[in-house]
Tab-separated table of C-alpha atoms in Angstrom:
chain	number	residue	atom	x	y	z
A	1	MET	CA	12.041	50.974	69.067
A	2	ARG	CA	11.817	50.554	65.165
A	3	LYS	CA	12.882	53.988	65.618
A	4	GLN	CA	15.722	52.791	68.070
A	5	ARG	CA	16.767	50.469	66.151
A	6	SER	CA	16.886	52.922	62.821
A	7	LEU	CA	19.524	54.736	64.810
A	8	VAL	CA	21.514	52.136	65.626
A	9	VAL	CA	21.741	50.662	62.123
A	10	HIS	CA	22.231	54.071	61.075
A	11	ALA	CA	24.843	54.413	63.893
A	12	ARG	CA	26.498	51.228	62.195
A	13	THR	CA	26.887	51.823	58.836
A	14	ALA	CA	27.839	54.933	59.257
A	15	VAL	CA	30.931	53.341	61.803
A	16	LEU	CA	31.810	50.886	59.051
A	17	ALA	CA	31.805	53.796	56.007
A	18	ALA	CA	33.824	56.030	58.429
A	19	LEU	CA	36.966	52.924	58.627
A	20	LEU	CA	36.573	51.093	54.917
A	21	PRO	CA	39.940	54.537	54.182
A	22	LEU	CA	41.494	52.709	57.021
A	23	VAL	CA	41.171	49.159	56.359
A	24	PHE	CA	42.656	49.690	52.648
A	25	ALA	CA	45.098	52.286	53.561
A	26	THR	CA	46.309	49.964	56.043
A	27	GLY	CA	47.590	47.017	53.352
A	28	HIS	CA	44.783	44.721	54.827
A	29	ALA	CA	43.431	45.094	51.353
A	30	GLN	CA	45.484	42.868	48.436
A	31	GLU	CA	44.979	43.394	45.076
A	32	GLY	CA	47.264	41.352	43.801
A	33	PRO	CA	48.895	37.983	43.803
A	34	GLN	CA	50.982	36.756	47.726
A	35	THR	CA	53.805	36.272	46.792
A	36	ASN	CA	56.666	37.426	48.332
A	37	LEU	CA	56.054	34.851	51.784
A	38	PRO	CA	58.260	33.007	53.332
A	39	ARG	CA	59.140	29.675	51.562
A	40	VAL	CA	59.763	26.212	52.418
A	41	PRO	CA	60.916	22.987	50.809
A	42	LEU	CA	58.881	20.040	50.756
A	43	ALA	CA	59.820	16.158	48.922
A	44	ALA	CA	57.211	13.889	47.639
A	45	GLY	CA	59.267	11.153	47.256
A	46	MET	CA	61.905	12.695	44.584
A	47	TYR	CA	60.085	15.022	43.070
A	48	GLN	CA	60.747	18.187	44.791
A	49	ILE	CA	58.558	20.557	46.177
A	50	ASP	CA	58.611	24.717	46.377
A	51	ALA	CA	56.387	25.902	48.484
A	52	GLN	CA	55.519	29.715	49.606
A	53	VAL	CA	54.225	29.077	53.923
A	54	ALA	CA	50.918	30.847	54.470
A	55	LEU	CA	51.385	31.152	58.595
A	56	THR	CA	48.967	33.874	59.290
A	57	PRO	CA	44.901	34.453	59.072
A	58	ALA	CA	45.517	37.159	56.552
A	59	GLN	CA	48.116	34.937	54.537
A	60	ARG	CA	46.174	32.303	55.051
A	61	GLN	CA	42.528	34.233	53.660
A	62	ILE	CA	44.220	35.461	51.070
A	63	GLY	CA	46.242	31.938	49.797
A	64	LEU	CA	47.078	31.287	46.137
A	65	MET	CA	43.793	34.797	44.337
A	66	ASN	CA	44.496	36.832	41.714
A	67	ARG	CA	47.517	34.395	40.724
A	68	PRO	CA	47.267	34.253	36.957
A	69	GLU	CA	50.389	31.469	37.002
A	70	MET	CA	52.859	29.561	38.877
A	71	PRO	CA	55.868	27.211	37.840
A	72	PRO	CA	55.523	23.956	38.194
A	73	GLN	CA	57.329	22.344	41.536
A	74	GLU	CA	55.257	25.497	43.137
A	75	GLY	CA	52.749	25.758	45.488
A	76	MET	CA	51.674	26.498	48.973
A	77	LEU	CA	51.333	25.386	52.257
A	78	PHE	CA	48.929	25.969	54.399
A	79	VAL	CA	49.747	26.303	58.454
A	80	PHE	CA	47.113	26.326	61.296
A	81	GLU	CA	47.868	26.527	64.337
A	82	GLU	CA	46.053	23.231	65.696
A	83	PRO	CA	44.334	20.519	63.737
A	84	ALA	CA	40.871	20.690	63.084
A	85	THR	CA	38.288	20.089	60.006
A	86	GLN	CA	39.979	22.594	57.140
A	87	CYS	CA	37.940	24.075	54.493
A	88	PHE	CA	38.621	25.181	51.058
A	89	TRP	CA	37.257	27.201	48.337
A	90	MET	CA	38.449	29.018	44.731
A	91	LYS	CA	37.340	32.221	45.523
A	92	ASN	CA	39.330	35.021	43.038
A	93	THR	CA	41.260	32.206	42.845
A	94	LEU	CA	42.437	32.303	38.919
A	95	LEU	CA	44.032	28.075	38.784
A	96	PRO	CA	42.417	24.710	38.808
A	97	LEU	CA	44.810	23.793	41.692
A	98	THR	CA	44.284	20.259	43.876
A	99	ALA	CA	44.397	20.573	47.830
A	100	ALA	CA	46.359	18.225	50.222
A	101	PHE	CA	45.022	18.034	53.613
A	102	VAL	CA	48.078	16.956	55.515
A	103	ALA	CA	48.592	15.229	59.077
A	104	ASP	CA	51.816	16.509	60.783
A	105	ASP	CA	53.637	13.635	60.054
A	106	GLY	CA	53.340	14.603	56.339
A	107	THR	CA	50.771	11.850	55.705
A	108	ILE	CA	47.563	13.116	53.661
A	109	VAL	CA	45.107	12.621	54.812
A	110	ASN	CA	42.532	13.237	51.284
A	111	LEU	CA	42.963	14.894	48.060
A	112	ALA	CA	40.747	17.444	46.370
A	113	ASP	CA	40.913	18.827	42.745
A	114	MET	CA	39.245	22.236	43.038
A	115	LYS	CA	37.469	24.419	40.482
A	116	PRO	CA	38.918	28.218	39.591
A	117	GLN	CA	36.906	30.448	40.805
A	118	THR	CA	34.161	28.830	42.620
A	119	LEU	CA	32.581	28.630	46.341
A	120	ASP	CA	32.234	24.763	46.616
A	121	SER	CA	33.777	24.005	50.154
A	122	HIS	CA	36.470	21.131	49.783
A	123	CYS	CA	37.271	19.312	53.581
A	124	SER	CA	39.992	17.539	54.959
A	125	GLY	CA	38.907	13.776	55.758
A	126	LYS	CA	39.908	14.371	59.526
A	127	PRO	CA	41.020	16.924	61.388
A	128	VAL	CA	44.757	19.209	59.932
A	129	ARG	CA	47.392	21.527	60.224
A	130	PHE	CA	49.094	21.104	57.227
A	131	VAL	CA	47.017	22.020	53.643
A	132	LEU	CA	49.214	21.490	50.279
A	133	GLU	CA	47.491	23.137	47.413
A	134	MET	CA	49.215	22.483	43.612
A	135	HIS	CA	48.175	22.680	41.106
A	136	GLN	CA	45.412	20.420	39.109
A	137	GLY	CA	46.163	17.048	38.441
A	138	TRP	CA	50.854	17.258	39.953
A	139	PHE	CA	49.450	14.541	42.623
A	140	ALA	CA	47.826	12.897	40.040
A	141	LYS	CA	51.082	12.468	37.834
A	142	LYS	CA	52.929	11.843	39.834
A	143	GLY	CA	51.149	8.593	41.568
A	144	ILE	CA	50.323	10.707	44.678
A	145	LYS	CA	47.607	9.593	46.504
A	146	ALA	CA	46.064	9.314	49.977
A	147	GLY	CA	48.723	7.703	52.782
A	148	PHE	CA	51.637	8.776	50.417
A	149	ARG	CA	53.648	10.638	53.092
A	150	LEU	CA	55.283	14.090	52.420
A	151	THR	CA	58.984	15.712	53.705
A	152	GLY	CA	59.930	18.400	54.769
A	153	LYS	CA	60.654	20.144	57.895
A	154	PRO	CA	57.107	21.091	58.456
A	155	PHE	CA	56.487	17.742	58.995
A	156	GLN	CA	59.261	16.981	61.903
A	157	ALA	CA	58.352	16.035	65.604
A	158	GLY	CA	60.551	18.915	66.881
A	159	ALA	CA	59.053	21.786	64.070
A	160	ARG	CA	55.657	21.178	66.143
């Protein structure tokens, strides 16, 4: 039995070793920052936000990783298929960020400050479909807290 398990482990290792070059050759590995995503204008009261939109699982996984800088009014809106407890971390993320966990109608459920390059988990206080990441302190400097309502096309009833 032990010999049979060993053969299975070696077979799996061989398959993974054969597939790795294909994964990297097809562009699924992201080396640099993701800066070419579609954008959507959002507003937080009188403040305008230029949000890149991460829609796919791959786009959401990469997020703002490896990005050395970002304009102050820019952020990233993560859009999920269904409301769920969303949890974020900062692996390979160079900028300190604040995550706003946002309900379908644009109401901020909770905010979480996140330190760069950590694996600390930051989760929504209740199920949400949207998470907006901005520079850390952006919301606080503008007096925006949980309960504040963001506006923009993603939060309109017809957009769901």
